[in-house]
The first five atom37 places (N, CA, C, CB, O) and aatype in JSON, in Angstrom:
{
  "aatype": [12, 6, 1, 10, 1, 0, 6, 9, 16, 15, 15, 6, 5, 15, 10, 19, 7, 10, 12, 1, 3, 15, 7, 3, 7, 0, 7, 3, 3, 5, 0, 3, 16, 7, 16, 11, 2, 9, 16, 1, 6, 8, 6, 10, 0, 10, 0, 0, 2, 0, 1, 6, 12, 10, 12, 5, 16, 6, 1, 0, 10, 6, 11, 10, 3, 0, 7, 16, 18, 7, 10, 4, 6, 2, 4, 7, 2, 14, 9, 7, 11, 0, 1, 12, 5, 0, 13, 14, 1, 0, 16, 10, 4, 19, 6, 4, 11, 5, 11, 5, 6, 1, 1, 18],
  "atom_mask": [
    [1, 1, 1, 1, 1],
    [1, 1, 1, 1, 1],
    [1, 1, 1, 1, 1],
    [1, 1, 1, 1, 1],
    [1, 1, 1, 1, 1],
    [1, 1, 1, 1, 1],
    [1, 1, 1, 1, 1],
    [1, 1, 1, 1, 1],
    [1, 1, 1, 1, 1],
    [1, 1, 1, 1, 1],
    [1, 1, 1, 1, 1],
    [1, 1, 1, 1, 1],
    [1, 1, 1, 1, 1],
    [1, 1, 1, 1, 1],
    [1, 1, 1, 1, 1],
    [1, 1, 1, 1, 1],
    [1, 1, 1, 0, 1],
    [1, 1, 1, 1, 1],
    [1, 1, 1, 1, 1],
    [1, 1, 1, 1, 1],
    [1, 1, 1, 1, 1],
    [1, 1, 1, 1, 1],
    [1, 1, 1, 0, 1],
    [1, 1, 1, 1, 1],
    [1, 1, 1, 0, 1],
    [1, 1, 1, 1, 1],
    [1, 1, 1, 0, 1],
    [1, 1, 1, 1, 1],
    [1, 1, 1, 1, 1],
    [1, 1, 1, 1, 1],
    [1, 1, 1, 1, 1],
    [1, 1, 1, 1, 1],
    [1, 1, 1, 1, 1],
    [1, 1, 1, 0, 1],
    [1, 1, 1, 1, 1],
    [1, 1, 1, 1, 1],
    [1, 1, 1, 1, 1],
    [1, 1, 1, 1, 1],
    [1, 1, 1, 1, 1],
    [1, 1, 1, 1, 1],
    [1, 1, 1, 1, 1],
    [1, 1, 1, 1, 1],
    [1, 1, 1, 1, 1],
    [1, 1, 1, 1, 1],
    [1, 1, 1, 1, 1],
    [1, 1, 1, 1, 1],
    [1, 1, 1, 1, 1],
    [1, 1, 1, 1, 1],
    [1, 1, 1, 1, 1],
    [1, 1, 1, 1, 1],
    [1, 1, 1, 1, 1],
    [1, 1, 1, 1, 1],
    [1, 1, 1, 1, 1],
    [1, 1, 1, 1, 1],
    [1, 1, 1, 1, 1],
    [1, 1, 1, 1, 1],
    [1, 1, 1, 1, 1],
    [1, 1, 1, 1, 1],
    [1, 1, 1, 1, 1],
    [1, 1, 1, 1, 1],
    [1, 1, 1, 1, 1],
    [1, 1, 1, 1, 1],
    [1, 1, 1, 1, 1],
    [1, 1, 1, 1, 1],
    [1, 1, 1, 1, 1],
    [1, 1, 1, 1, 1],
    [1, 1, 1, 0, 1],
    [1, 1, 1, 1, 1],
    [1, 1, 1, 1, 1],
    [1, 1, 1, 0, 1],
    [1, 1, 1, 1, 1],
    [1, 1, 1, 1, 1],
    [1, 1, 1, 1, 1],
    [1, 1, 1, 1, 1],
    [1, 1, 1, 1, 1],
    [1, 1, 1, 0, 1],
    [1, 1, 1, 1, 1],
    [1, 1, 1, 1, 1],
    [1, 1, 1, 1, 1],
    [1, 1, 1, 0, 1],
    [1, 1, 1, 1, 1],
    [1, 1, 1, 1, 1],
    [1, 1, 1, 1, 1],
    [1, 1, 1, 1, 1],
    [1, 1, 1, 1, 1],
    [1, 1, 1, 1, 1],
    [1, 1, 1, 1, 1],
    [1, 1, 1, 1, 1],
    [1, 1, 1, 1, 1],
    [1, 1, 1, 1, 1],
    [1, 1, 1, 1, 1],
    [1, 1, 1, 1, 1],
    [1, 1, 1, 1, 1],
    [1, 1, 1, 1, 1],
    [1, 1, 1, 1, 1],
    [1, 1, 1, 1, 1],
    [1, 1, 1, 1, 1],
    [1, 1, 1, 1, 1],
    [1, 1, 1, 1, 1],
    [1, 1, 1, 1, 1],
    [1, 1, 1, 1, 1],
    [1, 1, 1, 1, 1],
    [1, 1, 1, 1, 1],
    [1, 1, 1, 1, 1]
  ],
  "atom_positions": [
    [[221.15, 123.59, 35.84], [221.81, 123.01, 34.69], [223.32, 123.0, 34.89], [221.43, 123.78, 33.41], [224.0, 122.05, 34.52]],
    [[223.83, 124.07, 35.47], [225.27, 124.13, 35.7], [225.72, 123.04, 36.68], [225.68, 125.51, 36.23], [226.77, 122.43, 36.5]],
    [[224.91, 122.8, 37.71], [225.24, 121.75, 38.68], [225.27, 120.39, 38.0], [224.24, 121.75, 39.83], [226.16, 119.58, 38.26]],
    [[224.31, 120.14, 37.13], [224.26, 118.86, 36.43], [225.44, 118.71, 35.49], [222.95, 118.72, 35.66], [226.03, 117.63, 35.38]],
    [[225.78, 119.78, 34.8], [226.95, 119.72, 33.9], [228.22, 119.45, 34.69], [227.09, 121.03, 33.11], [229.09, 118.7, 34.24]],
    [[228.34, 120.06, 35.87], [229.52, 119.82, 36.72], [229.55, 118.37, 37.19], [229.51, 120.78, 37.93], [230.62, 117.76, 37.24]],
    [[228.39, 117.81, 37.54], [228.33, 116.41, 37.95], [228.75, 115.48, 36.82], [226.92, 116.05, 38.43], [229.48, 114.52, 37.05]],
    [[228.29, 115.78, 35.62], [228.64, 114.95, 34.46], [230.15, 115.01, 34.23], [227.88, 115.42, 33.2], [230.78, 113.98, 34.01]],
    [[230.72, 116.2, 34.26], [232.16, 116.35, 34.05], [232.94, 115.6, 35.12], [232.55, 117.83, 34.06], [233.91, 114.91, 34.8]],
    [[232.52, 115.72, 36.37], [233.19, 115.03, 37.47], [233.12, 113.51, 37.3], [232.58, 115.43, 38.81], [234.12, 112.82, 37.48]],
    [[231.94, 113.01, 36.94], [231.78, 111.56, 36.74], [232.63, 111.07, 35.57], [230.31, 111.21, 36.49], [233.24, 110.01, 35.65]],
    [[232.66, 111.85, 34.5], [233.46, 111.44, 33.34], [234.94, 111.42, 33.67], [233.2, 112.38, 32.16], [235.67, 110.54, 33.22]],
    [[235.4, 112.39, 34.47], [236.8, 112.39, 34.89], [237.11, 111.2, 35.78], [237.14, 113.7, 35.62], [238.17, 110.58, 35.65]],
    [[236.2, 110.87, 36.67], [236.38, 109.7, 37.53], [236.43, 108.43, 36.69], [235.26, 109.61, 38.58], [237.23, 107.53, 36.95]],
    [[235.57, 108.36, 35.69], [235.54, 107.18, 34.83], [236.84, 107.02, 34.06], [234.37, 107.26, 33.85], [237.33, 105.91, 33.89]],
    [[237.41, 108.13, 33.59], [238.68, 108.06, 32.87], [239.74, 107.45, 33.78], [239.11, 109.47, 32.37], [240.49, 106.57, 33.36]],
    [[239.8, 107.92, 35.03], [240.75, 107.37, 35.98], [240.5, 105.91, 36.28], [0.0, 0.0, 0.0], [241.44, 105.12, 36.36]],
    [[239.25, 105.54, 36.44], [238.91, 104.14, 36.72], [239.25, 103.24, 35.54], [237.42, 104.01, 37.06], [239.74, 102.13, 35.74]],
    [[238.99, 103.7, 34.34], [239.3, 102.9, 33.16], [240.81, 102.74, 33.01], [238.7, 103.56, 31.89], [241.29, 101.67, 32.64]],
    [[241.54, 103.79, 33.3], [242.99, 103.73, 33.2], [243.55, 102.74, 34.23], [243.62, 105.14, 33.39], [244.43, 101.94, 33.92]],
    [[243.02, 102.8, 35.45], [243.49, 101.93, 36.52], [243.06, 100.48, 36.34], [243.0, 102.44, 37.84], [243.72, 99.57, 36.83]],
    [[241.94, 100.26, 35.64], [241.43, 98.9, 35.52], [242.27, 98.05, 34.56], [239.99, 98.93, 35.04], [242.2, 96.82, 34.61]],
    [[243.04, 98.68, 33.71], [243.86, 97.93, 32.76], [244.97, 97.17, 33.44], [0.0, 0.0, 0.0], [245.37, 96.11, 32.96]],
    [[245.48, 97.67, 34.55], [246.57, 97.01, 35.25], [246.02, 96.31, 36.47], [247.67, 98.02, 35.65], [245.98, 96.88, 37.56]],
    [[245.61, 95.08, 36.29], [245.05, 94.33, 37.39], [246.03, 93.33, 37.96], [0.0, 0.0, 0.0], [245.65, 92.46, 38.75]],
    [[247.29, 93.45, 37.57], [248.3, 92.52, 38.04], [248.4, 92.6, 39.56], [249.67, 92.8, 37.38], [248.57, 93.68, 40.12]],
    [[248.31, 91.48, 40.2], [248.44, 91.43, 41.65], [247.14, 91.65, 42.39], [0.0, 0.0, 0.0], [247.09, 91.48, 43.61]],
    [[246.09, 92.02, 41.69], [244.79, 92.23, 42.35], [244.15, 90.87, 42.63], [243.85, 93.11, 41.47], [244.23, 89.95, 41.82]],
    [[243.52, 90.77, 43.78], [242.73, 89.57, 44.03], [241.32, 89.8, 43.51], [242.72, 89.21, 45.55], [241.02, 90.88, 43.0]],
    [[240.46, 88.82, 43.64], [239.11, 88.93, 43.09], [238.31, 90.04, 43.74], [238.37, 87.61, 43.26], [237.5, 90.69, 43.09]],
    [[238.54, 90.27, 45.03], [237.81, 91.34, 45.72], [238.2, 92.7, 45.17], [238.07, 91.28, 47.23], [237.33, 93.57, 45.01]],
    [[239.48, 92.91, 44.89], [239.92, 94.19, 44.33], [239.3, 94.42, 42.96], [241.45, 94.24, 44.22], [238.83, 95.51, 42.65]],
    [[239.3, 93.38, 42.14], [238.71, 93.49, 40.81], [237.22, 93.77, 40.9], [238.96, 92.2, 40.0], [236.69, 94.59, 40.16]],
    [[236.55, 93.08, 41.81], [235.11, 93.29, 41.99], [234.8, 94.7, 42.46], [0.0, 0.0, 0.0], [233.85, 95.32, 42.0]],
    [[235.61, 95.2, 43.38], [235.4, 96.56, 43.89], [235.59, 97.58, 42.77], [236.38, 96.86, 45.04], [234.81, 98.53, 42.67]],
    [[236.6, 97.39, 41.94], [236.83, 98.31, 40.82], [235.64, 98.28, 39.86], [238.14, 97.93, 40.06], [235.2, 99.32, 39.36]],
    [[235.13, 97.09, 39.6], [233.98, 96.97, 38.69], [232.74, 97.66, 39.25], [233.68, 95.49, 38.41], [232.02, 98.35, 38.53]],
    [[232.5, 97.47, 40.53], [231.33, 98.08, 41.17], [231.46, 99.6, 41.16], [231.17, 97.57, 42.62], [230.5, 100.31, 40.88]],
    [[232.66, 100.09, 41.46], [232.9, 101.54, 41.46], [232.68, 102.11, 40.07], [234.32, 101.86, 41.95], [232.07, 103.17, 39.91]],
    [[233.18, 101.43, 39.06], [233.02, 101.88, 37.67], [231.54, 101.9, 37.27], [233.83, 100.97, 36.71], [231.08, 102.85, 36.65]],
    [[230.82, 100.85, 37.62], [229.38, 100.79, 37.3], [228.61, 101.89, 38.02], [228.81, 99.42, 37.67], [227.67, 102.46, 37.47]],
    [[229.0, 102.17, 39.25], [228.36, 103.23, 40.02], [228.58, 104.59, 39.35], [228.9, 103.26, 41.47], [227.64, 105.37, 39.21]],
    [[229.8, 104.87, 38.93], [230.1, 106.13, 38.24], [229.35, 106.23, 36.92], [231.61, 106.26, 38.01], [228.87, 107.3, 36.56]],
    [[229.26, 105.12, 36.2], [228.5, 105.12, 34.94], [227.03, 105.44, 35.19], [228.63, 103.75, 34.23], [226.42, 106.2, 34.44]],
    [[226.46, 104.86, 36.25], [225.06, 105.12, 36.58], [224.85, 106.57, 36.98], [224.61, 104.19, 37.7], [223.86, 107.18, 36.58]],
    [[225.77, 107.13, 37.77], [225.66, 108.53, 38.17], [225.72, 109.46, 36.96], [226.76, 108.9, 39.16], [224.94, 110.41, 36.87]],
    [[226.64, 109.19, 36.05], [226.77, 110.02, 34.86], [225.52, 109.93, 33.99], [228.01, 109.61, 34.05], [225.04, 110.94, 33.48]],
    [[224.99, 108.72, 33.82], [223.78, 108.54, 33.01], [222.59, 109.26, 33.65], [223.46, 107.05, 32.84], [221.79, 109.88, 32.95]],
    [[222.48, 109.18, 34.95], [221.39, 109.85, 35.66], [221.5, 111.37, 35.5], [221.39, 109.47, 37.15], [220.51, 112.04, 35.25]],
    [[222.7, 111.9, 35.66], [222.9, 113.34, 35.51], [222.58, 113.8, 34.09], [224.33, 113.73, 35.89], [221.99, 114.86, 33.89]],
    [[222.99, 113.01, 33.09], [222.67, 113.35, 31.69], [221.17, 113.38, 31.46], [223.34, 112.35, 30.73], [220.65, 114.27, 30.79]],
    [[220.47, 112.38, 32.01], [219.01, 112.31, 31.85], [218.33, 113.52, 32.51], [218.46, 111.0, 32.46], [217.42, 114.12, 31.94]],
    [[218.78, 113.87, 33.71], [218.21, 115.02, 34.4], [218.5, 116.32, 33.63], [218.76, 115.11, 35.83], [217.65, 117.21, 33.58]],
    [[219.68, 116.42, 33.05], [220.02, 117.6, 32.26], [219.11, 117.71, 31.04], [221.5, 117.56, 31.82], [218.62, 118.79, 30.72]],
    [[218.89, 116.59, 30.36], [217.99, 116.6, 29.2], [216.58, 116.99, 29.61], [217.98, 115.22, 28.52], [215.93, 117.75, 28.9]],
    [[216.1, 116.48, 30.74], [214.77, 116.82, 31.22], [214.67, 118.3, 31.57], [214.4, 115.95, 32.44], [213.66, 118.94, 31.31]],
    [[215.73, 118.83, 32.17], [215.74, 120.25, 32.54], [215.73, 121.13, 31.3], [216.98, 120.56, 33.41], [215.0, 122.11, 31.24]],
    [[216.55, 120.78, 30.31], [216.57, 121.53, 29.06], [215.21, 121.49, 28.37], [217.66, 120.98, 28.11], [214.75, 122.49, 27.82]],
    [[214.57, 120.33, 28.42], [213.24, 120.18, 27.81], [212.22, 121.06, 28.53], [212.79, 118.7, 27.84], [211.37, 121.69, 27.89]],
    [[212.31, 121.11, 29.87], [211.39, 121.95, 30.64], [211.59, 123.42, 30.3], [211.59, 121.72, 32.16], [210.61, 124.16, 30.18]],
    [[212.83, 123.83, 30.13], [213.1, 125.22, 29.76], [212.57, 125.55, 28.36], [214.61, 125.51, 29.83], [212.06, 126.64, 28.12]],
    [[212.68, 124.6, 27.44], [212.12, 124.78, 26.1], [210.6, 124.93, 26.18], [212.48, 123.58, 25.18], [210.02, 125.76, 25.48]],
    [[209.97, 124.13, 27.03], [208.51, 124.22, 27.19], [208.11, 125.56, 27.79], [208.0, 123.07, 28.09], [207.08, 126.12, 27.44]],
    [[208.95, 126.08, 28.71], [208.68, 127.42, 29.26], [208.68, 128.46, 28.14], [209.72, 127.78, 30.34], [207.8, 129.31, 28.07]],
    [[209.69, 128.38, 27.29], [209.8, 129.33, 26.18], [208.62, 129.2, 25.21], [211.11, 129.12, 25.43], [208.15, 130.2, 24.66]],
    [[208.16, 127.97, 25.01], [207.06, 127.73, 24.07], [205.69, 128.01, 24.69], [207.12, 126.29, 23.58], [204.69, 128.06, 23.98]],
    [[205.65, 128.2, 26.01], [204.38, 128.46, 26.67], [203.58, 127.2, 26.97], [0.0, 0.0, 0.0], [202.39, 127.28, 27.25]],
    [[204.23, 126.04, 26.92], [203.52, 124.78, 27.17], [203.96, 124.11, 28.46], [203.73, 123.83, 26.01], [203.58, 122.97, 28.72]],
    [[204.74, 124.81, 29.26], [205.21, 124.23, 30.53], [204.01, 124.0, 31.45], [206.26, 125.17, 31.23], [203.14, 124.87, 31.59]],
    [[203.98, 122.84, 32.06], [202.89, 122.51, 32.98], [201.7, 121.85, 32.33], [0.0, 0.0, 0.0], [200.71, 121.56, 33.0]],
    [[201.79, 121.6, 31.02], [200.72, 120.9, 30.32], [201.16, 119.48, 30.01], [200.32, 121.65, 29.02], [202.3, 119.26, 29.59]],
    [[200.29, 118.53, 30.21], [200.58, 117.12, 29.95], [200.83, 116.91, 28.46], [199.42, 116.22, 30.45], [200.04, 117.37, 27.63]],
    [[201.91, 116.22, 28.13], [202.23, 115.94, 26.73], [201.3, 114.91, 26.12], [203.66, 115.46, 26.6], [201.2, 114.81, 24.9]],
    [[200.61, 114.15, 26.94], [199.73, 113.11, 26.44], [198.3, 113.62, 26.22], [199.72, 111.93, 27.39], [197.76, 113.51, 25.12]],
    [[197.71, 114.16, 27.27], [196.3, 114.56, 27.18], [196.11, 116.06, 27.02], [195.55, 114.09, 28.41], [195.02, 116.5, 26.66]],
    [[197.13, 116.86, 27.27], [197.04, 118.31, 27.11], [196.46, 119.04, 28.31], [0.0, 0.0, 0.0], [196.4, 120.27, 28.32]],
    [[196.02, 118.3, 29.31], [195.48, 118.93, 30.52], [196.62, 119.48, 31.38], [194.63, 117.91, 31.33], [197.76, 119.04, 31.26]],
    [[196.31, 120.43, 32.24], [197.34, 120.96, 33.13], [197.83, 119.88, 34.11], [196.81, 122.18, 33.91], [197.05, 119.08, 34.62]],
    [[199.14, 119.9, 34.34], [199.73, 119.01, 35.34], [199.51, 119.7, 36.68], [201.28, 118.73, 35.06], [199.7, 120.91, 36.79]],
    [[199.11, 118.96, 37.67], [198.8, 119.53, 38.98], [199.96, 120.3, 39.59], [0.0, 0.0, 0.0], [201.13, 119.97, 39.4]],
    [[199.6, 121.34, 40.34], [200.6, 122.2, 40.97], [201.51, 121.42, 41.92], [199.92, 123.34, 41.72], [202.72, 121.62, 41.93]],
    [[200.92, 120.53, 42.71], [201.71, 119.74, 43.67], [202.73, 118.88, 42.93], [200.78, 118.86, 44.54], [203.87, 118.75, 43.37]],
    [[202.32, 118.28, 41.81], [203.24, 117.45, 41.03], [204.37, 118.3, 40.44], [202.49, 116.72, 39.91], [205.52, 117.88, 40.44]],
    [[204.03, 119.46, 39.95], [205.06, 120.32, 39.36], [206.03, 120.83, 40.43], [204.41, 121.51, 38.63], [207.22, 121.01, 40.15]],
    [[205.53, 121.06, 41.63], [206.42, 121.48, 42.71], [207.33, 120.33, 43.15], [205.61, 121.99, 43.91], [208.51, 120.55, 43.46]],
    [[206.8, 119.14, 43.18], [207.59, 117.97, 43.59], [208.58, 117.56, 42.5], [206.67, 116.8, 43.92], [209.69, 117.13, 42.8]],
    [[208.16, 117.67, 41.24], [208.99, 117.24, 40.12], [208.84, 118.25, 38.98], [208.61, 115.8, 39.65], [208.03, 118.04, 38.08]],
    [[209.6, 119.34, 39.01], [209.44, 120.42, 38.03], [209.67, 120.02, 36.57], [210.37, 121.53, 38.37], [209.29, 120.75, 35.65]],
    [[210.3, 118.88, 36.35], [210.57, 118.43, 34.98], [209.49, 117.49, 34.46], [211.93, 117.73, 34.92], [209.66, 116.88, 33.4]],
    [[208.39, 117.36, 35.19], [207.32, 116.45, 34.8], [206.74, 116.84, 33.44], [206.2, 116.43, 35.86], [206.56, 118.02, 33.15]],
    [[206.47, 115.84, 32.63], [205.87, 116.09, 31.31], [204.49, 115.46, 31.18], [206.79, 115.54, 30.22], [203.77, 115.71, 30.21]],
    [[204.12, 114.63, 32.17], [202.82, 113.97, 32.14], [202.07, 114.26, 33.43], [202.98, 112.45, 31.93], [202.68, 114.39, 34.49]],
    [[200.75, 114.35, 33.35], [199.93, 114.49, 34.55], [199.97, 113.15, 35.29], [198.45, 114.91, 34.19], [200.44, 112.15, 34.76]],
    [[199.47, 113.15, 36.51], [199.52, 111.94, 37.34], [198.8, 110.78, 36.66], [198.91, 112.22, 38.72], [199.31, 109.66, 36.65]],
    [[197.63, 111.03, 36.1], [196.85, 109.96, 35.49], [197.59, 109.34, 34.3], [195.49, 110.5, 35.03], [197.65, 108.12, 34.17]],
    [[198.14, 110.17, 33.44], [198.86, 109.66, 32.26], [200.14, 108.95, 32.67], [199.19, 110.8, 31.28], [200.52, 107.95, 32.06]],
    [[200.82, 109.45, 33.7], [202.03, 108.8, 34.18], [201.7, 107.42, 34.75], [202.72, 109.66, 35.25], [202.44, 106.47, 34.52]],
    [[200.6, 107.32, 35.48], [200.19, 106.02, 36.02], [199.88, 105.04, 34.9], [198.97, 106.19, 36.95], [200.25, 103.87, 34.97]],
    [[199.19, 105.51, 33.86], [198.89, 104.64, 32.72], [200.18, 104.17, 32.06], [198.0, 105.37, 31.69], [200.3, 103.01, 31.69]],
    [[201.13, 105.08, 31.9], [202.41, 104.74, 31.27], [203.15, 103.68, 32.1], [203.28, 106.01, 31.11], [203.69, 102.72, 31.54]],
    [[203.17, 103.85, 33.4], [203.88, 102.91, 34.26], [203.23, 101.54, 34.27], [203.94, 103.45, 35.67], [203.92, 100.53, 34.41]],
    [[201.92, 101.48, 34.11], [201.24, 100.18, 34.06], [201.57, 99.41, 32.81], [199.75, 100.37, 34.15], [201.53, 98.18, 32.81]],
    [[201.91, 100.11, 31.74], [202.25, 99.45, 30.49], [203.62, 98.78, 30.55], [202.22, 100.46, 29.35], [203.88, 97.83, 29.81]],
    [[204.48, 99.27, 31.42], [205.85, 98.74, 31.47], [206.02, 97.79, 32.58], [206.85, 99.83, 31.62], [207.11, 97.25, 32.77]]
  ]
}
């Protein structure tokens, strides 16, 4: 959780700098403007990903405290050990996750 919080803080600081620098585009050619936009979008995506992972981690810790960690939120069956080792923040068993992905 601390690593994720540090990543979020770092991304937010980078975004502040990028936003400040993007206001003064005088003399920039189209490539410079495009590069700034891509960099800003990349930082936004990194920050959003870190926030999502932090929320998932906090949720997993809450489930540990409640005694429901490792149980599928949809069907209530245990989530497989291999899945939990690969993705400790999993909230759905493989079957329910596959059903969810088919809907989208």
